[in-house]
PDB file of C-alpha atoms in Angstrom:
ATOM      1  CA  UNK D   1      31.622   2.587  12.086  1.00 52.00           C
ATOM      2  CA  UNK D   2      34.950   3.308  10.392  1.00 59.00           C
ATOM      3  CA  UNK D   3      33.177   4.117   7.114  1.00 64.00           C
ATOM      4  CA  UNK D   4      31.598   7.247   8.586  1.00 62.00           C
ATOM      5  CA  UNK D   5      33.040  10.622   7.741  1.00 64.00           C
ATOM      6  CA  UNK D   6      33.817  12.650  10.844  1.00 65.00           C
ATOM      7  CA  UNK D   7      31.311  10.514  12.733  1.00 65.00           C
ATOM      8  CA  UNK D   8      28.433  11.726  10.544  1.00 67.00           C
ATOM      9  CA  UNK D   9      25.643   9.242   9.975  1.00 70.00           C
ATOM     10  CA  UNK D  10      22.604   9.987   7.833  1.00 72.00           C
ATOM     11  CA  UNK D  11      20.003   7.329   8.610  1.00 81.00           C
ATOM     12  CA  UNK D  12      17.319   8.473   6.122  1.00 85.00           C
ATOM     13  CA  UNK D  13      15.138   5.620   4.883  1.00 88.00           C
ATOM     14  CA  UNK D  14      16.717   3.210   7.366  1.00 88.00           C
ATOM     15  CA  UNK D  15      14.485   4.829  10.024  1.00 90.00           C
ATOM     16  CA  UNK D  16      11.550   3.232   8.180  1.00 91.00           C
ATOM     17  CA  UNK D  17      13.250  -0.173   8.094  1.00 91.00           C
ATOM     18  CA  UNK D  18      14.226  -0.078   4.420  1.00 92.00           C
ATOM     19  CA  UNK D  19      17.608  -0.297   2.747  1.00 89.00           C
ATOM     20  CA  UNK D  20      18.540   2.779   0.680  1.00 88.00           C
ATOM     21  CA  UNK D  21      19.473   0.745  -2.406  1.00 84.00           C
ATOM     22  CA  UNK D  22      20.085  -2.747  -3.751  1.00 82.00           C
ATOM     23  CA  UNK D  23      23.841  -2.088  -3.567  1.00 84.00           C
ATOM     24  CA  UNK D  24      23.817  -2.035   0.248  1.00 83.00           C
ATOM     25  CA  UNK D  25      25.370  -5.050   1.972  1.00 84.00           C
ATOM     26  CA  UNK D  26      22.274  -6.358   3.748  1.00 85.00           C
ATOM     27  CA  UNK D  27      24.280  -8.856   5.782  1.00 88.00           C
ATOM     28  CA  UNK D  28      25.707  -6.065   7.953  1.00 85.00           C
ATOM     29  CA  UNK D  29      22.412  -4.913   9.415  1.00 86.00           C
ATOM     30  CA  UNK D  30      18.950  -6.492   9.490  1.00 89.00           C
ATOM     31  CA  UNK D  31      16.112  -4.075   8.782  1.00 92.00           C
ATOM     32  CA  UNK D  32      12.379  -4.698   9.029  1.00 92.00           C
ATOM     33  CA  UNK D  33       9.852  -2.220   7.580  1.00 92.00           C
ATOM     34  CA  UNK D  34       7.944  -0.375  10.302  1.00 92.00           C
ATOM     35  CA  UNK D  35       5.529   1.690   8.203  1.00 94.00           C
ATOM     36  CA  UNK D  36       2.348   0.398   6.639  1.00 95.00           C
ATOM     37  CA  UNK D  37      -0.619   1.911   4.824  1.00 97.00           C
ATOM     38  CA  UNK D  38      -3.962   0.396   5.778  1.00 97.00           C
ATOM     39  CA  UNK D  39      -7.629   1.116   5.230  1.00 98.00           C
ATOM     40  CA  UNK D  40     -10.965  -0.711   5.271  1.00 98.00           C
ATOM     41  CA  UNK D  41     -13.445  -1.770   2.604  1.00 98.00           C
ATOM     42  CA  UNK D  42     -16.208   0.859   2.481  1.00 98.00           C
ATOM     43  CA  UNK D  43     -18.366  -0.577  -0.316  1.00 98.00           C
ATOM     44  CA  UNK D  44     -18.935  -4.007  -1.885  1.00 98.00           C
ATOM     45  CA  UNK D  45     -20.784  -4.590  -5.123  1.00 97.00           C
ATOM     46  CA  UNK D  46     -21.529  -7.646  -7.236  1.00 97.00           C
ATOM     47  CA  UNK D  47     -20.843  -6.555 -10.812  1.00 97.00           C
ATOM     48  CA  UNK D  48     -22.004  -8.476 -13.908  1.00 97.00           C
ATOM     49  CA  UNK D  49     -19.711  -9.530 -16.738  1.00 97.00           C
ATOM     50  CA  UNK D  50     -18.849  -6.769 -19.212  1.00 97.00           C
ATOM     51  CA  UNK D  51     -19.087  -3.789 -16.823  1.00 96.00           C
ATOM     52  CA  UNK D  52     -16.450  -1.059 -16.740  1.00 96.00           C
ATOM     53  CA  UNK D  53     -14.902  -0.033 -13.427  1.00 96.00           C
ATOM     54  CA  UNK D  54     -13.709   3.519 -12.616  1.00 94.00           C
ATOM     55  CA  UNK D  55     -12.884   6.385 -14.961  1.00 91.00           C
ATOM     56  CA  UNK D  56     -11.872   5.987 -18.579  1.00 90.00           C
ATOM     57  CA  UNK D  57     -13.382   2.530 -19.165  1.00 91.00           C
ATOM     58  CA  UNK D  58      -9.936   1.059 -18.595  1.00 90.00           C
ATOM     59  CA  UNK D  59     -10.994  -2.107 -16.753  1.00 94.00           C
ATOM     60  CA  UNK D  60     -13.855  -4.345 -17.890  1.00 96.00           C
ATOM     61  CA  UNK D  61     -15.082  -7.313 -15.854  1.00 97.00           C
ATOM     62  CA  UNK D  62     -14.522 -10.613 -17.649  1.00 96.00           C
ATOM     63  CA  UNK D  63     -16.764 -12.521 -15.227  1.00 96.00           C
ATOM     64  CA  UNK D  64     -19.298 -11.723 -12.564  1.00 97.00           C
ATOM     65  CA  UNK D  65     -17.122  -9.992  -9.984  1.00 97.00           C
ATOM     66  CA  UNK D  66     -17.145  -8.680  -6.449  1.00 98.00           C
ATOM     67  CA  UNK D  67     -15.658  -5.181  -6.502  1.00 98.00           C
ATOM     68  CA  UNK D  68     -14.637  -3.439  -3.297  1.00 98.00           C
ATOM     69  CA  UNK D  69     -14.150   0.285  -2.884  1.00 98.00           C
ATOM     70  CA  UNK D  70     -11.351   1.610  -0.679  1.00 98.00           C
ATOM     71  CA  UNK D  71     -11.308   5.202   0.620  1.00 98.00           C
ATOM     72  CA  UNK D  72      -7.716   5.808  -0.517  1.00 98.00           C
ATOM     73  CA  UNK D  73      -6.596   7.527  -3.692  1.00 97.00           C
ATOM     74  CA  UNK D  74      -3.917   9.688  -5.217  1.00 97.00           C
ATOM     75  CA  UNK D  75      -4.685  12.621  -2.876  1.00 98.00           C
ATOM     76  CA  UNK D  76      -3.544  10.299  -0.072  1.00 98.00           C
ATOM     77  CA  UNK D  77      -0.331   9.376  -1.887  1.00 97.00           C
ATOM     78  CA  UNK D  78      -1.570   6.161  -3.501  1.00 97.00           C
ATOM     79  CA  UNK D  79      -0.633   7.391  -6.939  1.00 96.00           C
ATOM     80  CA  UNK D  80      -2.492   6.798 -10.203  1.00 95.00           C
ATOM     81  CA  UNK D  81       0.831   5.752 -11.700  1.00 95.00           C
ATOM     82  CA  UNK D  82       0.504   2.394  -9.927  1.00 95.00           C
ATOM     83  CA  UNK D  83      -2.259   1.589 -12.380  1.00 87.00           C
ATOM     84  CA  UNK D  84      -3.508  -1.969 -12.410  1.00 85.00           C
ATOM     85  CA  UNK D  85      -0.116  -3.396 -11.450  1.00 93.00           C
ATOM     86  CA  UNK D  86      -0.786  -2.627  -7.791  1.00 94.00           C
ATOM     87  CA  UNK D  87      -2.046  -5.288  -5.450  1.00 97.00           C
ATOM     88  CA  UNK D  88      -3.387  -5.004  -1.910  1.00 98.00           C
ATOM     89  CA  UNK D  89      -3.734  -7.555   0.873  1.00 97.00           C
ATOM     90  CA  UNK D  90      -7.175  -8.578   2.079  1.00 97.00           C
ATOM     91  CA  UNK D  91      -7.691 -11.551   4.400  1.00 94.00           C
ATOM     92  CA  UNK D  92      -4.190 -12.806   3.614  1.00 93.00           C
ATOM     93  CA  UNK D  93      -4.624 -12.686  -0.166  1.00 95.00           C
ATOM     94  CA  UNK D  94      -3.013 -10.378  -2.703  1.00 96.00           C
ATOM     95  CA  UNK D  95      -5.773  -8.919  -4.861  1.00 97.00           C
ATOM     96  CA  UNK D  96      -5.521  -6.551  -7.834  1.00 97.00           C
ATOM     97  CA  UNK D  97      -6.443  -2.899  -7.926  1.00 98.00           C
ATOM     98  CA  UNK D  98      -8.813  -2.507 -10.894  1.00 97.00           C
ATOM     99  CA  UNK D  99      -9.663   0.538 -12.955  1.00 96.00           C
ATOM    100  CA  UNK D 100      -8.028   3.892 -12.461  1.00 96.00           C
ATOM    101  CA  UNK D 101      -7.023   5.030  -9.002  1.00 97.00           C
ATOM    102  CA  UNK D 102      -9.172   8.081  -8.247  1.00 97.00           C
ATOM    103  CA  UNK D 103      -8.432  11.119  -6.091  1.00 98.00           C
ATOM    104  CA  UNK D 104     -10.194   9.751  -3.023  1.00 98.00           C
ATOM    105  CA  UNK D 105     -10.737   6.065  -3.706  1.00 97.00           C
ATOM    106  CA  UNK D 106      -9.714   2.992  -5.624  1.00 97.00           C
ATOM    107  CA  UNK D 107     -11.380  -0.302  -6.440  1.00 98.00           C
ATOM    108  CA  UNK D 108     -10.187  -3.876  -5.971  1.00 98.00           C
ATOM    109  CA  UNK D 109     -11.365  -7.207  -7.373  1.00 98.00           C
ATOM    110  CA  UNK D 110     -12.418  -9.363  -4.416  1.00 98.00           C
ATOM    111  CA  UNK D 111     -13.961 -12.194  -6.423  1.00 97.00           C
ATOM    112  CA  UNK D 112     -11.356 -14.721  -5.245  1.00 94.00           C
ATOM    113  CA  UNK D 113     -11.448 -13.679  -1.584  1.00 95.00           C
ATOM    114  CA  UNK D 114     -13.757 -15.909   0.454  1.00 90.00           C
ATOM    115  CA  UNK D 115     -15.770 -14.401   3.301  1.00 92.00           C
ATOM    116  CA  UNK D 116     -14.965 -10.791   2.450  1.00 96.00           C
ATOM    117  CA  UNK D 117     -17.032  -8.233   4.349  1.00 97.00           C
ATOM    118  CA  UNK D 118     -17.635  -4.528   4.516  1.00 97.00           C
ATOM    119  CA  UNK D 119     -15.116  -3.057   6.951  1.00 97.00           C
ATOM    120  CA  UNK D 120     -12.439  -5.723   6.430  1.00 97.00           C
ATOM    121  CA  UNK D 121      -8.903  -4.401   6.817  1.00 97.00           C
ATOM    122  CA  UNK D 122      -6.931  -3.763   3.636  1.00 98.00           C
ATOM    123  CA  UNK D 123      -3.147  -3.433   3.542  1.00 98.00           C
ATOM    124  CA  UNK D 124      -1.969  -1.260   0.661  1.00 98.00           C
ATOM    125  CA  UNK D 125       1.629  -1.265   1.881  1.00 97.00           C
ATOM    126  CA  UNK D 126       2.867  -3.646   4.538  1.00 96.00           C
ATOM    127  CA  UNK D 127       2.372  -7.289   5.357  1.00 94.00           C
ATOM    128  CA  UNK D 128       0.304  -9.812   7.234  1.00 92.00           C
ATOM    129  CA  UNK D 129       1.154 -13.397   8.163  1.00 88.00           C
ATOM    130  CA  UNK D 130       0.599 -14.641   4.599  1.00 88.00           C
ATOM    131  CA  UNK D 131       1.395 -11.855   2.111  1.00 94.00           C
ATOM    132  CA  UNK D 132       3.315  -8.633   1.700  1.00 95.00           C
ATOM    133  CA  UNK D 133       3.357  -5.547  -0.524  1.00 96.00           C
ATOM    134  CA  UNK D 134       6.367  -3.446   0.415  1.00 95.00           C
ATOM    135  CA  UNK D 135       7.497   0.052  -0.466  1.00 96.00           C
ATOM    136  CA  UNK D 136      10.238  -1.670  -2.486  1.00 95.00           C
ATOM    137  CA  UNK D 137       7.634  -3.526  -4.555  1.00 96.00           C
ATOM    138  CA  UNK D 138       5.551  -0.384  -5.084  1.00 97.00           C
ATOM    139  CA  UNK D 139       8.718   1.523  -6.050  1.00 96.00           C
ATOM    140  CA  UNK D 140       9.548  -1.165  -8.601  1.00 95.00           C
ATOM    141  CA  UNK D 141       6.112  -0.763 -10.203  1.00 96.00           C
ATOM    142  CA  UNK D 142       6.617   3.007 -10.316  1.00 97.00           C
ATOM    143  CA  UNK D 143      10.226   2.899 -11.504  1.00 95.00           C
ATOM    144  CA  UNK D 144      11.448   4.855  -8.488  1.00 96.00           C
ATOM    145  CA  UNK D 145      12.942   4.344  -5.024  1.00 94.00           C
ATOM    146  CA  UNK D 146      11.303   3.141  -1.824  1.00 94.00           C
ATOM    147  CA  UNK D 147      11.899   6.449  -0.041  1.00 94.00           C
ATOM    148  CA  UNK D 148       9.811   8.308  -2.621  1.00 96.00           C
ATOM    149  CA  UNK D 149       6.938   5.880  -2.032  1.00 96.00           C
ATOM    150  CA  UNK D 150       7.158   6.445   1.724  1.00 96.00           C
ATOM    151  CA  UNK D 151       7.321  10.225   1.327  1.00 95.00           C
ATOM    152  CA  UNK D 152       4.308  10.301  -1.027  1.00 96.00           C
ATOM    153  CA  UNK D 153       1.895   9.377   1.777  1.00 96.00           C
ATOM    154  CA  UNK D 154       0.072  12.670   2.252  1.00 96.00           C
ATOM    155  CA  UNK D 155      -0.890  14.585   5.363  1.00 95.00           C
ATOM    156  CA  UNK D 156      -4.505  13.463   4.828  1.00 96.00           C
ATOM    157  CA  UNK D 157      -3.532  10.040   6.119  1.00 96.00           C
ATOM    158  CA  UNK D 158      -3.577   9.858   9.934  1.00 95.00           C
ATOM    159  CA  UNK D 159      -0.383   8.529  11.496  1.00 95.00           C
ATOM    160  CA  UNK D 160      -1.134   5.693  13.899  1.00 95.00           C
ATOM    161  CA  UNK D 161       1.701   4.787  16.244  1.00 94.00           C
ATOM    162  CA  UNK D 162       1.717   1.231  17.556  1.00 94.00           C
ATOM    163  CA  UNK D 163       3.826  -0.353  20.291  1.00 94.00           C
ATOM    164  CA  UNK D 164       3.460  -3.968  21.406  1.00 94.00           C
ATOM    165  CA  UNK D 165       0.436  -4.290  19.086  1.00 90.00           C
ATOM    166  CA  UNK D 166      -1.380  -1.444  20.873  1.00 95.00           C
ATOM    167  CA  UNK D 167      -2.173   1.978  19.451  1.00 96.00           C
ATOM    168  CA  UNK D 168      -0.321   4.526  21.569  1.00 97.00           C
ATOM    169  CA  UNK D 169      -0.991   7.676  19.537  1.00 96.00           C
ATOM    170  CA  UNK D 170      -2.906   8.881  16.515  1.00 95.00           C
ATOM    171  CA  UNK D 171      -1.832  12.085  14.819  1.00 95.00           C
ATOM    172  CA  UNK D 172      -4.102  13.703  12.261  1.00 94.00           C
ATOM    173  CA  UNK D 173      -2.787  16.654  10.264  1.00 91.00           C
ATOM    174  CA  UNK D 174      -6.089  17.737   8.720  1.00 87.00           C
TER     175      UNK D 174
END
């Protein structure tokens, strides 16, 4: 790499499969994100029209809705600043986060997701075969960079290492 200075290379965010900025020539190297943030639905509730969800009466149901609770919040690095612009992936569909993100949980509107069940996997950052929500997209919502989004994931979140679609190690810091 002739562009390196005294053979110094600082890989940084590239280790996570992300480009450090939009100015990078992406034709020189192909990167694929390797980090995701996943959880499971821990509570489902049918909510009537006109009910407020979460703190501050910020979100009000405009129809009878199915609201799911996820055990992830700002203490895990899923920041309140995402507000209601954030979306998560459930059963291949992007669904909105509703109400304020709490310290230990957040709520999602599952009304348009057929066959949703307690325990279903939820992708807060990552992708499945049909949809994606990347660190770049979350950074855009927050007005920051992808590396900050990746670094915000707190030590409360276990690190699950996967190789060939098999879990090879789980590291919990708490």
